[in-house]
PDB file of C-alpha atoms in Angstrom:
ATOM      1  CA  LEU A 844      -0.193  -0.332  -0.205  1.00 95.00           C
ATOM      2  CA  ALA A 845       3.201   2.346   0.994  1.00 97.00           C
ATOM      3  CA  ALA A 846       4.062   1.917  -1.722  1.00 97.00           C
ATOM      4  CA  ARG A 847       1.282   2.983  -4.175  1.00 97.00           C
ATOM      5  CA  MET A 848       1.014   5.801  -2.827  1.00 98.00           C
ATOM      6  CA  VAL A 849       3.921   6.749  -3.034  1.00 98.00           C
ATOM      7  CA  ASN A 850       3.986   5.550  -6.486  1.00 98.00           C
ATOM      8  CA  THR A 851       0.797   7.105  -6.839  1.00 98.00           C
ATOM      9  CA  LEU A 852       1.797  10.967  -5.044  1.00 98.00           C
ATOM     10  CA  ARG A 853       4.851  10.953  -7.573  1.00 98.00           C
ATOM     11  CA  ASP A 854       2.999  10.288 -10.786  1.00 98.00           C
ATOM     12  CA  TYR A 855       0.565  13.419  -9.563  1.00 98.00           C
ATOM     13  CA  VAL A 856       3.156  15.634  -8.929  1.00 98.00           C
ATOM     14  CA  ARG A 857       5.361  15.585 -12.294  1.00 98.00           C
ATOM     15  CA  GLN A 858       1.727  15.809 -14.346  1.00 98.00           C
ATOM     16  CA  ARG A 859       0.810  19.041 -11.689  1.00 97.00           C
ATOM     17  CA  SER A 860       4.674  20.271 -12.030  1.00 96.00           C
ATOM     18  CA  PRO A 861       6.451  18.843 -15.233  1.00 96.00           C
ATOM     19  CA  GLU A 862       9.421  20.259 -14.331  1.00 96.00           C
ATOM     20  CA  ASN A 863       9.452  17.865 -11.250  1.00 97.00           C
ATOM     21  CA  ALA A 864      10.604  15.146 -13.166  1.00 97.00           C
ATOM     22  CA  GLU A 865      11.750  13.080  -9.877  1.00 97.00           C
ATOM     23  CA  GLY A 866       7.634  13.378  -8.640  1.00 98.00           C
ATOM     24  CA  LEU A 867       9.547  15.066  -5.553  1.00 98.00           C
ATOM     25  CA  TYR A 868       7.290  16.012  -2.790  1.00 98.00           C
ATOM     26  CA  ASP A 869       7.418  17.563   0.892  1.00 98.00           C
ATOM     27  CA  ALA A 870       5.590  16.286   3.759  1.00 98.00           C
ATOM     28  CA  ILE A 871       3.532  17.368   6.881  1.00 98.00           C
ATOM     29  CA  HIS A 872       2.534  15.572  10.069  1.00 98.00           C
ATOM     30  CA  ILE A 873       0.869  17.356  12.815  1.00 98.00           C
ATOM     31  CA  ARG A 874      -0.702  15.772  15.745  1.00 96.00           C
ATOM     32  CA  ARG A 875      -4.546  17.992  17.257  1.00 95.00           C
ATOM     33  CA  ARG A 876      -6.877  16.744  20.404  1.00 90.00           C
ATOM     34  CA  ASP A 877      -5.677  14.374  22.713  1.00 92.00           C
ATOM     35  CA  PHE A 878      -2.174  15.403  21.960  1.00 95.00           C
ATOM     36  CA  GLN A 879      -3.166  19.066  23.063  1.00 90.00           C
ATOM     37  CA  SER A 880      -3.685  18.196  26.560  1.00 92.00           C
ATOM     38  CA  GLN A 881      -0.849  16.144  27.212  1.00 94.00           C
ATOM     39  CA  PHE A 882       1.826  18.113  25.162  1.00 95.00           C
ATOM     40  CA  PRO A 883      -0.365  21.957  25.121  1.00 95.00           C
ATOM     41  CA  MET A 884       3.666  23.193  23.943  1.00 95.00           C
ATOM     42  CA  THR A 885       2.091  21.370  20.785  1.00 95.00           C
ATOM     43  CA  GLU A 886      -0.838  23.185  19.935  1.00 95.00           C
ATOM     44  CA  MET A 887      -0.864  25.290  16.589  1.00 96.00           C
ATOM     45  CA  SER A 888      -2.335  27.058  14.447  1.00 97.00           C
ATOM     46  CA  ALA A 889      -2.948  26.645  10.481  1.00 98.00           C
ATOM     47  CA  ASN A 890      -0.966  30.258  10.338  1.00 98.00           C
ATOM     48  CA  THR A 891       1.867  29.410  12.835  1.00 98.00           C
ATOM     49  CA  ILE A 892       2.136  26.122  10.644  1.00 98.00           C
ATOM     50  CA  LEU A 893       2.429  28.069   7.117  1.00 98.00           C
ATOM     51  CA  ALA A 894       4.876  30.551   8.619  1.00 98.00           C
ATOM     52  CA  GLY A 895       6.848  27.605  10.022  1.00 98.00           C
ATOM     53  CA  ILE A 896       6.254  25.506   7.491  1.00 98.00           C
ATOM     54  CA  GLN A 897       6.566  28.705   4.353  1.00 97.00           C
ATOM     55  CA  ASP A 898      11.369  28.949   4.978  1.00 97.00           C
ATOM     56  CA  ASP A 899      11.546  25.791   3.841  1.00 98.00           C
ATOM     57  CA  ILE A 900       8.437  24.062   1.245  1.00 98.00           C
ATOM     58  CA  HIS A 901       8.123  26.815  -2.029  1.00 97.00           C
ATOM     59  CA  PRO A 902       4.175  27.367  -3.327  1.00 98.00           C
ATOM     60  CA  GLY A 903       2.434  26.215  -5.311  1.00 98.00           C
ATOM     61  CA  SER A 904       4.541  22.162  -3.638  1.00 98.00           C
ATOM     62  CA  THR A 905       2.396  19.210  -2.380  1.00 98.00           C
ATOM     63  CA  ILE A 906       2.166  18.548   0.255  1.00 98.00           C
ATOM     64  CA  TYR A 907       1.069  15.287   1.406  1.00 98.00           C
ATOM     65  CA  ILE A 908      -0.571  15.246   5.356  1.00 98.00           C
ATOM     66  CA  SER A 909      -0.741  13.150   7.975  1.00 98.00           C
ATOM     67  CA  THR A 910      -2.806  14.113  11.063  1.00 98.00           C
ATOM     68  CA  ASP A 911      -5.705  13.315  12.737  1.00 96.00           C
ATOM     69  CA  GLU A 912      -7.240  17.118  12.609  1.00 96.00           C
ATOM     70  CA  ARG A 913     -10.860  16.083  11.632  1.00 94.00           C
ATOM     71  CA  ASP A 914     -11.984  18.911  10.580  1.00 95.00           C
ATOM     72  CA  PRO A 915     -10.091  19.769   6.632  1.00 88.00           C
ATOM     73  CA  THR A 916     -10.811  23.209   6.581  1.00 96.00           C
ATOM     74  CA  PHE A 917      -8.497  24.076   9.124  1.00 98.00           C
ATOM     75  CA  PHE A 918      -5.585  23.350   6.790  1.00 98.00           C
ATOM     76  CA  GLU A 919      -7.433  25.900   5.183  1.00 98.00           C
ATOM     77  CA  PRO A 920      -4.866  28.778   5.027  1.00 98.00           C
ATOM     78  CA  LEU A 921      -2.056  26.203   3.640  1.00 98.00           C
ATOM     79  CA  ARG A 922      -4.084  24.271   0.851  1.00 98.00           C
ATOM     80  CA  GLN A 923      -4.432  28.452  -0.271  1.00 98.00           C
ATOM     81  CA  VAL A 924      -0.350  28.182  -0.487  1.00 98.00           C
ATOM     82  CA  TYR A 925       0.433  24.423  -1.169  1.00 98.00           C
ATOM     83  CA  ASP A 926      -1.371  21.877  -3.001  1.00 98.00           C
ATOM     84  CA  LEU A 927      -2.386  20.242  -0.287  1.00 98.00           C
ATOM     85  CA  LYS A 928      -2.984  15.549   0.050  1.00 98.00           C
ATOM     86  CA  PHE A 929      -4.757  13.578   3.048  1.00 98.00           C
ATOM     87  CA  ILE A 930      -4.343   9.613   2.573  1.00 97.00           C
ATOM     88  CA  GLY A 931      -8.330  10.243   1.985  1.00 96.00           C
ATOM     89  CA  ASP A 932      -7.485  11.404  -1.083  1.00 97.00           C
ATOM     90  CA  PHE A 933      -6.242   7.490  -2.959  1.00 96.00           C
ATOM     91  CA  GLY A 934      -9.478   6.630  -2.321  1.00 92.00           C
ATOM     92  CA  ASP A 935     -10.136   3.253  -3.988  1.00 92.00           C
ATOM     93  CA  MET A 936      -6.055   2.483  -3.493  1.00 96.00           C
ATOM     94  CA  LEU A 937      -7.055   2.316  -0.342  1.00 96.00           C
ATOM     95  CA  LYS A 938     -10.170   0.196   0.169  1.00 96.00           C
ATOM     96  CA  GLY A 939     -10.355  -3.607   1.831  1.00 96.00           C
ATOM     97  CA  VAL A 940      -7.397  -2.116   3.466  1.00 96.00           C
ATOM     98  CA  ASN A 941      -7.462  -2.333   7.718  1.00 97.00           C
ATOM     99  CA  PRO A 942      -7.710   0.478   7.669  1.00 96.00           C
ATOM    100  CA  GLN A 943      -5.924  -0.139  11.434  1.00 97.00           C
ATOM    101  CA  LEU A 944      -2.518  -0.396   8.943  1.00 97.00           C
ATOM    102  CA  PHE A 945      -3.505   3.099   7.315  1.00 97.00           C
ATOM    103  CA  GLY A 946      -0.654   4.727   9.850  1.00 97.00           C
ATOM    104  CA  LEU A 947       2.071   2.485   8.773  1.00 98.00           C
ATOM    105  CA  ALA A 948       1.423   3.825   5.539  1.00 98.00           C
ATOM    106  CA  GLU A 949       1.221   7.109   5.850  1.00 98.00           C
ATOM    107  CA  GLN A 950       4.711   7.238   8.352  1.00 98.00           C
ATOM    108  CA  ILE A 951       6.253   5.912   4.614  1.00 98.00           C
ATOM    109  CA  VAL A 952       4.741   8.486   2.682  1.00 98.00           C
ATOM    110  CA  ALA A 953       5.879  10.760   5.102  1.00 98.00           C
ATOM    111  CA  SER A 954       9.274   9.515   4.950  1.00 98.00           C
ATOM    112  CA  ARG A 955       9.579   9.189   1.902  1.00 98.00           C
ATOM    113  CA  SER A 956       9.107  12.673   1.017  1.00 98.00           C
ATOM    114  CA  ARG A 957      11.900  15.468   0.425  1.00 98.00           C
ATOM    115  CA  VAL A 958      11.382  17.620   2.887  1.00 98.00           C
ATOM    116  CA  PHE A 959       9.539  16.348   6.587  1.00 98.00           C
ATOM    117  CA  PHE A 960       8.241  18.460   8.992  1.00 98.00           C
ATOM    118  CA  GLY A 961       6.940  16.614  11.848  1.00 98.00           C
ATOM    119  CA  THR A 962       5.352  17.296  14.895  1.00 98.00           C
ATOM    120  CA  TYR A 963       7.577  17.448  18.196  1.00 97.00           C
ATOM    121  CA  TYR A 964       6.942  15.548  21.169  1.00 97.00           C
ATOM    122  CA  SER A 965       3.975  13.197  18.434  1.00 97.00           C
ATOM    123  CA  SER A 966       6.730   9.224  18.038  1.00 95.00           C
ATOM    124  CA  PHE A 967       4.910   8.898  14.896  1.00 97.00           C
ATOM    125  CA  SER A 968       6.781  12.198  13.528  1.00 97.00           C
ATOM    126  CA  ALA A 969      10.069  10.958  15.544  1.00 97.00           C
ATOM    127  CA  TYR A 970       9.549   6.997  13.766  1.00 97.00           C
ATOM    128  CA  ILE A 971       9.337   8.843  10.512  1.00 98.00           C
ATOM    129  CA  ALA A 972      12.247  10.819  10.934  1.00 97.00           C
ATOM    130  CA  ARG A 973      14.293   7.564  12.175  1.00 96.00           C
ATOM    131  CA  LEU A 974      13.249   5.953   9.108  1.00 97.00           C
ATOM    132  CA  ARG A 975      14.423   9.017   6.588  1.00 97.00           C
ATOM    133  CA  GLY A 976      17.497   8.050   8.853  1.00 95.00           C
ATOM    134  CA  TYR A 977      18.458   4.698   7.261  1.00 95.00           C
ATOM    135  CA  TYR A 978      17.580   6.071   3.347  1.00 95.00           C
ATOM    136  CA  SER A 979      19.962   9.729   4.973  1.00 95.00           C
ATOM    137  CA  VAL A 980      22.471   6.673   5.412  1.00 93.00           C
ATOM    138  CA  LYS A 981      21.830   4.278   2.146  1.00 92.00           C
ATOM    139  CA  GLU A 982      21.163   7.508  -0.048  1.00 94.00           C
ATOM    140  CA  ASN A 983      25.055   8.899   0.851  1.00 92.00           C
ATOM    141  CA  GLN A 984      22.777  12.492   2.602  1.00 93.00           C
ATOM    142  CA  PRO A 985      24.980  15.678   2.629  1.00 91.00           C
ATOM    143  CA  GLY A 986      24.996  15.108   6.923  1.00 90.00           C
ATOM    144  CA  HIS A 987      24.497  11.114   7.053  1.00 90.00           C
ATOM    145  CA  THR A 988      28.016  10.770   8.026  1.00 88.00           C
ATOM    146  CA  SER A 989      27.886  12.693  11.131  1.00 89.00           C
ATOM    147  CA  GLY A 990      23.794  11.628  12.059  1.00 90.00           C
ATOM    148  CA  ALA A 991      22.462  15.032  10.479  1.00 92.00           C
ATOM    149  CA  LEU A 992      19.916  15.177   8.815  1.00 95.00           C
ATOM    150  CA  GLN A 993      18.966  18.237   6.346  1.00 91.00           C
ATOM    151  CA  ASN A 994      15.971  18.526   5.659  1.00 96.00           C
ATOM    152  CA  THR A 995      14.188  16.765   8.658  1.00 97.00           C
ATOM    153  CA  TYR A 996      12.408  19.161  10.246  1.00 98.00           C
ATOM    154  CA  TYR A 997       9.734  20.116  13.704  1.00 97.00           C
ATOM    155  CA  LEU A 998       6.768  22.223  15.155  1.00 98.00           C
ATOM    156  CA  PRO A 999       6.609  24.226  17.275  1.00 97.00           C
ATOM    157  CA  SER A1000       9.122  26.198  15.304  1.00 96.00           C
ATOM    158  CA  LYS A1001      10.499  25.767  18.498  1.00 95.00           C
ATOM    159  CA  TRP A1002      12.144  22.369  18.001  1.00 96.00           C
ATOM    160  CA  LYS A1003      12.719  23.164  14.199  1.00 97.00           C
ATOM    161  CA  ARG A1004      16.402  21.826  14.442  1.00 96.00           C
ATOM    162  CA  GLU A1005      16.627  19.217  16.230  1.00 94.00           C
ATOM    163  CA  MET A1006      16.789  16.699  13.891  1.00 95.00           C
ATOM    164  CA  SER A1007      19.925  18.794  11.787  1.00 93.00           C
ATOM    165  CA  ILE A1008      22.712  18.573  13.871  1.00 88.00           C
ATOM    166  CA  TYR A1009      23.971  15.193  15.778  1.00 89.00           C
ATOM    167  CA  GLN A1010      22.104  14.727  19.236  1.00 91.00           C
ATOM    168  CA  ALA A1011      23.726  12.024  21.979  1.00 91.00           C
ATOM    169  CA  VAL A1012      20.907  10.483  23.499  1.00 94.00           C
ATOM    170  CA  HIS A1013      18.579  12.038  25.770  1.00 93.00           C
ATOM    171  CA  VAL A1014      15.626  12.080  27.859  1.00 93.00           C
ATOM    172  CA  PRO A1015      12.806  12.957  27.121  1.00 91.00           C
ATOM    173  CA  PHE A1016      13.380  10.080  24.437  1.00 89.00           C
ATOM    174  CA  TYR A1017      10.015   9.931  23.136  1.00 87.00           C
ATOM    175  CA  ALA A1018       9.712  13.084  22.400  1.00 91.00           C
ATOM    176  CA  ARG A1019      12.044  12.713  18.949  1.00 93.00           C
ATOM    177  CA  GLU A1020      14.986  10.331  17.778  1.00 93.00           C
ATOM    178  CA  PHE A1021      18.199  10.025  18.048  1.00 94.00           C
ATOM    179  CA  PRO A1022      21.746   9.145  15.536  1.00 93.00           C
ATOM    180  CA  ILE A1023      22.255   6.346  17.619  1.00 92.00           C
ATOM    181  CA  ALA A1024      18.758   4.116  15.830  1.00 92.00           C
ATOM    182  CA  TRP A1025      20.351   4.412  12.017  1.00 92.00           C
ATOM    183  CA  ARG A1026      24.183   6.185  12.126  1.00 88.00           C
ATOM    184  CA  ASP A1027      26.832   2.637  11.958  1.00 85.00           C
ATOM    185  CA  ILE A1028      24.154  -0.181  11.833  1.00 83.00           C
ATOM    186  CA  ASP A1029      26.111  -2.733  10.053  1.00 81.00           C
ATOM    187  CA  LYS A1030      29.601  -2.875  11.754  1.00 79.00           C
ATOM    188  CA  LEU A1031      30.150  -4.774  14.291  1.00 59.00           C
TER     189      LEU A1031
END
C-alpha cells in the first residue's frame, strides 16, 4: 500500500509540474486533538504551521499531510499556498485494507518526501525521522556521516532544527529520534 501511495503521489506531482521530473513532494505530520492536552506547548494554528514551513517548502509545492485533525477547513491557510494531499485522496487504493494499517503507510509516505516537518513529542513523527535516517545513510544524503538530517524538521518552530545536528540520546526519549538508531548499525 505505501509504495503504491508514494508512486501515485509522485506520478500526480509529475503530471501537475512536468519540470519536477522526480515527482518530489513534501510532507507534514500534525498531531492535534488529545495530543495537545498532553503536550500543550505543541498547539499550533494553521497560520503558525504555515509560517513554520514557508522557508523550506516552496509555494505551490504538493504537501502530503498526515494528521488526526478531523476538520478539513483547519488547513485552509495552507491550501491557499500549497497543493495539499491527505490519505483520503487515495480512495480506491484503500479499499479492502485494514484501516489500522493506514498510519504505517502514512509514515512511509512521509519518510520518502523531499522535506518533512513533524510534531515534536510525537512518537509517530519520530519514527518518520528514523526512517529518513535509514534512507540518509543508504542514499548518502548530505549530513549522513554525522547523523544530521538536513531536510527533516519539527514544529513548533522552537524545535525546528532538532534533527540538523548530531545529538546523543537524551530525555525525553520519545520526543524525537536520535542518530544512534541509524548510524553505523551495520558495523560490528
